[in-house]
PDB file of C-alpha atoms and ligand atoms in Angstrom:
ATOM      1  CA  MET A   8      97.862 184.438  71.449  1.00  0.00           C
ATOM      2  CA  LYS A   9      94.100 184.415  71.144  1.00  0.00           C
ATOM      3  CA  LYS A  10      92.840 187.129  68.864  1.00  0.00           C
ATOM      4  CA  ALA A  11      89.255 187.941  67.873  1.00  0.00           C
ATOM      5  CA  ILE A  12      87.545 190.397  65.646  1.00  0.00           C
ATOM      6  CA  PHE A  13      84.322 192.025  66.827  1.00  0.00           C
ATOM      7  CA  PRO A  14      82.567 192.954  63.574  1.00  0.00           C
ATOM      8  CA  GLY A  15      79.483 195.132  63.264  1.00  0.00           C
ATOM      9  CA  SER A  16      78.006 198.304  61.871  1.00  0.00           C
ATOM     10  CA  PHE A  17      78.228 200.138  65.203  1.00  0.00           C
ATOM     11  CA  ASP A  18      76.022 202.941  63.873  1.00  0.00           C
ATOM     12  CA  PRO A  19      76.472 203.970  66.656  1.00  0.00           C
ATOM     13  CA  PHE A  20      78.593 201.938  69.131  1.00  0.00           C
ATOM     14  CA  THR A  21      76.372 201.500  72.221  1.00  0.00           C
ATOM     15  CA  ILE A  22      76.909 200.487  75.846  1.00  0.00           C
ATOM     16  CA  GLY A  23      75.735 197.017  74.773  1.00  0.00           C
ATOM     17  CA  HIS A  24      78.633 196.760  72.294  1.00  0.00           C
ATOM     18  CA  TYR A  25      81.053 198.209  74.844  1.00  0.00           C
ATOM     19  CA  ASP A  26      80.061 195.592  77.391  1.00  0.00           C
ATOM     20  CA  ILE A  27      80.642 192.752  74.901  1.00  0.00           C
ATOM     21  CA  VAL A  28      84.181 194.057  74.209  1.00  0.00           C
ATOM     22  CA  GLN A  29      84.969 194.447  77.921  1.00  0.00           C
ATOM     23  CA  ARG A  30      83.803 190.910  78.659  1.00  0.00           C
ATOM     24  CA  GLY A  31      85.533 189.597  75.532  1.00  0.00           C
ATOM     25  CA  LEU A  32      88.817 190.880  76.937  1.00  0.00           C
ATOM     26  CA  ASP A  33      88.581 188.184  79.631  1.00  0.00           C
ATOM     27  CA  LEU A  34      88.643 185.608  76.817  1.00  0.00           C
ATOM     28  CA  PHE A  35      90.997 187.100  74.233  1.00  0.00           C
ATOM     29  CA  ASP A  36      94.453 188.671  74.285  1.00  0.00           C
ATOM     30  CA  GLU A  37      93.485 191.084  71.543  1.00  0.00           C
ATOM     31  CA  ILE A  38      90.228 192.267  70.002  1.00  0.00           C
ATOM     32  CA  VAL A  39      89.987 194.138  66.718  1.00  0.00           C
ATOM     33  CA  ILE A  40      86.705 196.001  66.450  1.00  0.00           C
ATOM     34  CA  GLY A  41      85.831 195.921  62.752  1.00  0.00           C
ATOM     35  CA  ILE A  42      83.431 198.525  61.459  1.00  0.00           C
ATOM     36  CA  GLY A  43      81.931 197.033  58.323  1.00  0.00           C
ATOM     37  CA  ARG A  44      81.288 199.420  55.503  1.00  0.00           C
ATOM     38  CA  ASN A  45      77.864 198.454  54.246  1.00  0.00           C
ATOM     39  CA  SER A  46      76.856 199.735  50.840  1.00  0.00           C
ATOM     40  CA  VAL A  47      73.226 198.664  51.351  1.00  0.00           C
ATOM     41  CA  LYS A  48      72.485 200.016  54.861  1.00  0.00           C
ATOM     42  CA  LYS A  49      72.236 203.795  54.989  1.00  0.00           C
ATOM     43  CA  GLU A  50      74.521 205.192  57.668  1.00  0.00           C
ATOM     44  CA  THR A  51      73.391 207.727  60.265  1.00  0.00           C
ATOM     45  CA  PHE A  52      76.757 208.451  61.843  1.00  0.00           C
ATOM     46  CA  PRO A  53      79.615 208.865  59.336  1.00  0.00           C
ATOM     47  CA  ILE A  54      81.959 205.893  59.444  1.00  0.00           C
ATOM     48  CA  ARG A  55      85.064 208.031  60.169  1.00  0.00           C
ATOM     49  CA  GLU A  56      83.293 209.558  63.192  1.00  0.00           C
ATOM     50  CA  ARG A  57      82.355 206.087  64.430  1.00  0.00           C
ATOM     51  CA  LEU A  58      85.974 204.997  64.076  1.00  0.00           C
ATOM     52  CA  ALA A  59      87.262 208.035  65.976  1.00  0.00           C
ATOM     53  CA  ALA A  60      84.678 207.675  68.764  1.00  0.00           C
ATOM     54  CA  ILE A  61      85.465 203.979  69.320  1.00  0.00           C
ATOM     55  CA  GLU A  62      89.218 204.628  69.169  1.00  0.00           C
ATOM     56  CA  ARG A  63      88.845 207.299  71.861  1.00  0.00           C
ATOM     57  CA  LEU A  64      87.003 204.856  74.123  1.00  0.00           C
ATOM     58  CA  PHE A  65      89.836 202.346  74.018  1.00  0.00           C
ATOM     59  CA  GLU A  66      92.809 204.681  73.614  1.00  0.00           C
ATOM     60  CA  ASN A  67      94.319 203.472  76.875  1.00  0.00           C
ATOM     61  CA  ASN A  68      93.799 199.813  76.155  1.00  0.00           C
ATOM     62  CA  PRO A  69      96.522 198.296  73.951  1.00  0.00           C
ATOM     63  CA  LYS A  70      94.509 195.063  73.672  1.00  0.00           C
ATOM     64  CA  VAL A  71      91.830 196.754  71.560  1.00  0.00           C
ATOM     65  CA  ARG A  72      92.219 198.082  68.023  1.00  0.00           C
ATOM     66  CA  VAL A  73      89.637 199.532  65.673  1.00  0.00           C
ATOM     67  CA  ALA A  74      89.511 199.282  61.889  1.00  0.00           C
ATOM     68  CA  ILE A  75      87.121 199.889  59.012  1.00  0.00           C
ATOM     69  CA  TYR A  76      86.663 197.060  56.513  1.00  0.00           C
ATOM     70  CA  ASP A  77      84.753 196.642  53.299  1.00  0.00           C
ATOM     71  CA  CYS A  78      85.298 193.003  52.473  1.00  0.00           C
ATOM     72  CA  LEU A  79      83.736 189.785  53.706  1.00  0.00           C
ATOM     73  CA  THR A  80      83.981 189.404  57.479  1.00  0.00           C
ATOM     74  CA  VAL A  81      85.968 186.147  57.148  1.00  0.00           C
ATOM     75  CA  ASP A  82      88.472 187.870  54.873  1.00  0.00           C
ATOM     76  CA  PHE A  83      88.827 190.716  57.361  1.00  0.00           C
ATOM     77  CA  ALA A  84      89.391 188.179  60.163  1.00  0.00           C
ATOM     78  CA  ARG A  85      92.048 186.415  58.069  1.00  0.00           C
ATOM     79  CA  GLU A  86      93.750 189.719  57.246  1.00  0.00           C
ATOM     80  CA  GLN A  87      93.919 190.434  60.965  1.00  0.00           C
ATOM     81  CA  ASN A  88      95.297 186.965  61.730  1.00  0.00           C
ATOM     82  CA  ALA A  89      92.335 186.297  63.984  1.00  0.00           C
ATOM     83  CA  HIS A  90      90.749 182.888  64.406  1.00  0.00           C
ATOM     84  CA  PHE A  91      87.715 183.988  66.363  1.00  0.00           C
ATOM     85  CA  ILE A  92      84.710 186.178  65.686  1.00  0.00           C
ATOM     86  CA  LEU A  93      83.130 187.733  68.756  1.00  0.00           C
ATOM     87  CA  ARG A  94      79.423 188.615  68.637  1.00  0.00           C
ATOM     88  CA  GLY A  95      76.678 189.378  71.139  1.00  0.00           C
ATOM     89  CA  ILE A  96      73.123 188.085  71.370  1.00  0.00           C
ATOM     90  CA  ARG A  97      70.078 189.654  72.951  1.00  0.00           C
ATOM     91  CA  CYS A  98      67.099 187.567  71.871  1.00  0.00           C
ATOM     92  CA  VAL A  99      66.002 184.585  69.788  1.00  0.00           C
ATOM     93  CA  GLU A 100      65.977 186.651  66.593  1.00  0.00           C
ATOM     94  CA  ASP A 101      69.648 187.501  67.171  1.00  0.00           C
ATOM     95  CA  PHE A 102      70.320 183.830  67.821  1.00  0.00           C
ATOM     96  CA  GLU A 103      68.865 182.662  64.483  1.00  0.00           C
ATOM     97  CA  TYR A 104      70.835 185.306  62.606  1.00  0.00           C
ATOM     98  CA  GLU A 105      74.069 184.672  64.481  1.00  0.00           C
ATOM     99  CA  ARG A 106      73.820 180.912  64.012  1.00  0.00           C
ATOM    100  CA  ASN A 107      73.565 181.288  60.237  1.00  0.00           C
ATOM    101  CA  MET A 108      76.455 183.745  60.150  1.00  0.00           C
ATOM    102  CA  ALA A 109      78.563 181.519  62.413  1.00  0.00           C
ATOM    103  CA  GLU A 110      77.974 178.498  60.190  1.00  0.00           C
ATOM    104  CA  ALA A 111      78.813 180.475  57.048  1.00  0.00           C
ATOM    105  CA  ASN A 112      81.969 181.937  58.585  1.00  0.00           C
ATOM    106  CA  LYS A 113      83.056 178.498  59.767  1.00  0.00           C
ATOM    107  CA  GLN A 114      82.507 177.006  56.337  1.00  0.00           C
ATOM    108  CA  LEU A 115      84.071 179.888  54.398  1.00  0.00           C
ATOM    109  CA  GLY A 116      87.068 180.633  56.577  1.00  0.00           C
ATOM    110  CA  GLY A 117      87.272 178.094  59.400  1.00  0.00           C
ATOM    111  CA  MET A 118      86.432 180.868  61.856  1.00  0.00           C
ATOM    112  CA  GLU A 119      85.026 180.010  65.261  1.00  0.00           C
ATOM    113  CA  THR A 120      82.302 182.380  66.484  1.00  0.00           C
ATOM    114  CA  ILE A 121      82.052 183.097  70.184  1.00  0.00           C
ATOM    115  CA  LEU A 122      78.707 184.505  71.334  1.00  0.00           C
ATOM    116  CA  LEU A 123      78.266 186.364  74.581  1.00  0.00           C
ATOM    117  CA  TYR A 124      74.797 186.923  76.016  1.00  0.00           C
ATOM    118  CA  THR A 125      73.836 190.489  76.620  1.00  0.00           C
ATOM    119  CA  ARG A 126      73.462 191.696  80.169  1.00  0.00           C
ATOM    120  CA  PRO A 127      69.689 191.722  80.829  1.00  0.00           C
ATOM    121  CA  GLU A 128      69.767 195.464  81.487  1.00  0.00           C
ATOM    122  CA  TYR A 129      71.170 196.031  77.975  1.00  0.00           C
ATOM    123  CA  ALA A 130      68.933 193.557  76.149  1.00  0.00           C
ATOM    124  CA  HIS A 131      66.680 196.284  74.704  1.00  0.00           C
ATOM    125  CA  ILE A 132      69.549 198.483  73.518  1.00  0.00           C
ATOM    126  CA  SER A 133      70.325 198.528  69.818  1.00  0.00           C
ATOM    127  CA  SER A 134      71.889 200.947  67.377  1.00  0.00           C
ATOM    128  CA  THR A 135      68.467 201.122  65.694  1.00  0.00           C
ATOM    129  CA  LEU A 136      66.843 202.365  68.904  1.00  0.00           C
ATOM    130  CA  VAL A 137      69.552 204.993  69.342  1.00  0.00           C
ATOM    131  CA  ARG A 138      69.240 206.125  65.713  1.00  0.00           C
ATOM    132  CA  ASP A 139      65.444 206.424  66.040  1.00  0.00           C
ATOM    133  CA  LEU A 140      65.692 208.551  69.175  1.00  0.00           C
ATOM    134  CA  TYR A 141      68.456 210.636  67.621  1.00  0.00           C
ATOM    135  CA  SER A 142      66.324 211.303  64.543  1.00  0.00           C
ATOM    136  CA  TYR A 143      63.720 212.858  66.883  1.00  0.00           C
ATOM    137  CA  ASN A 144      66.391 214.981  68.555  1.00  0.00           C
ATOM    138  CA  LYS A 145      66.242 213.021  71.811  1.00  0.00           C
ATOM    139  CA  ASP A 146      69.192 212.805  74.145  1.00  0.00           C
ATOM    140  CA  VAL A 147      70.833 209.424  73.497  1.00  0.00           C
ATOM    141  CA  SER A 148      73.830 209.832  75.807  1.00  0.00           C
ATOM    142  CA  GLU A 149      72.564 207.230  78.293  1.00  0.00           C
ATOM    143  CA  PHE A 150      72.933 204.554  75.583  1.00  0.00           C
ATOM    144  CA  LEU A 151      76.458 205.512  74.600  1.00  0.00           C
ATOM    145  CA  PRO A 152      79.592 204.510  76.512  1.00  0.00           C
ATOM    146  CA  LYS A 153      81.387 207.224  78.414  1.00  0.00           C
ATOM    147  CA  ARG A 154      85.095 207.676  78.174  1.00  0.00           C
TER     148      ARG A 154
HETATM  149  P1  ADP B   9      75.376 194.115  62.669  1.00  0.00           P
HETATM  150  O1  ADP B   9      74.969 195.239  61.767  1.00  0.00           O
HETATM  151  O2  ADP B   9      76.471 193.249  62.111  1.00  0.00           O
HETATM  152  O3  ADP B   9      74.266 193.297  63.272  1.00  0.00           O
HETATM  153  P2  ADP B   9      75.630 195.678  65.097  1.00  0.00           P
HETATM  154  O4  ADP B   9      76.512 196.860  65.107  1.00  0.00           O
HETATM  155  O5  ADP B   9      74.163 195.920  65.129  1.00  0.00           O
HETATM  156  O6  ADP B   9      76.106 194.831  63.848  1.00  0.00           O
HETATM  157  O7  ADP B   9      75.992 194.695  66.287  1.00  0.00           O
HETATM  158  C1  ADP B   9      77.243 194.076  66.407  1.00  0.00           C
HETATM  159  C2  ADP B   9      77.133 192.902  67.381  1.00  0.00           C
HETATM  160  O8  ADP B   9      76.793 193.380  68.681  1.00  0.00           O
HETATM  161  C3  ADP B   9      76.050 191.873  67.018  1.00  0.00           C
HETATM  162  O9  ADP B   9      76.505 190.580  67.353  1.00  0.00           O
HETATM  163  C4  ADP B   9      74.896 192.258  67.910  1.00  0.00           C
HETATM  164  O10 ADP B   9      74.055 191.150  68.169  1.00  0.00           O
HETATM  165  C5  ADP B   9      75.649 192.692  69.163  1.00  0.00           C
HETATM  166  N1  ADP B   9      74.874 193.607  69.999  1.00  0.00           N
HETATM  167  C6  ADP B   9      74.225 194.733  69.616  1.00  0.00           C
HETATM  168  N2  ADP B   9      73.622 195.308  70.675  1.00  0.00           N
HETATM  169  C7  ADP B   9      73.882 194.521  71.751  1.00  0.00           C
HETATM  170  C8  ADP B   9      73.512 194.573  73.135  1.00  0.00           C
HETATM  171  N3  ADP B   9      72.731 195.537  73.628  1.00  0.00           N
HETATM  172  N4  ADP B   9      73.970 193.580  73.938  1.00  0.00           N
HETATM  173  C9  ADP B   9      74.737 192.588  73.433  1.00  0.00           C
HETATM  174  N5  ADP B   9      75.102 192.475  72.157  1.00  0.00           N
HETATM  175  C10 ADP B   9      74.688 193.426  71.318  1.00  0.00           C
END
């Protein structure tokens, strides 16, 4: 059985993230979405609310689970018995970052990282953009997946 974790902050979980999970399901038998608790980054959406919102999205899909973790990503992957880390890339900056993370996770835990390219229409969508708009009381629903 091929199992992957999809780690991230997901503050909040956008249609870009949703699309990566949906496409990842063609590659993996199970995906565990791991919401990393980050003591450095300030959160906008409380982590429990993020968990509940993502769980609701996938409540009818037994191949997707959601969990919060506060350890190293490789340790979370190991705990979940996953051998793959799923991530998405939008641009060259993402690529540089993801390559370093992938190398570290390979070296530390023997994890293989699988990168999926964003759909071009989602390339500009990030949690940061959504948080910025939200902080100015703008409607962000078009960036969030619908149930
Ligand atoms: P992190 O804080 O670990 O970067 P994010 O929650 O920002 O986590 O993103 C999780 C993963 O989803 C990352 O691999 C990121 O590149 C990817 N991602 C974010 N937005 C998009 C998008 N619009 N299209 C494809 N991948 C995306």
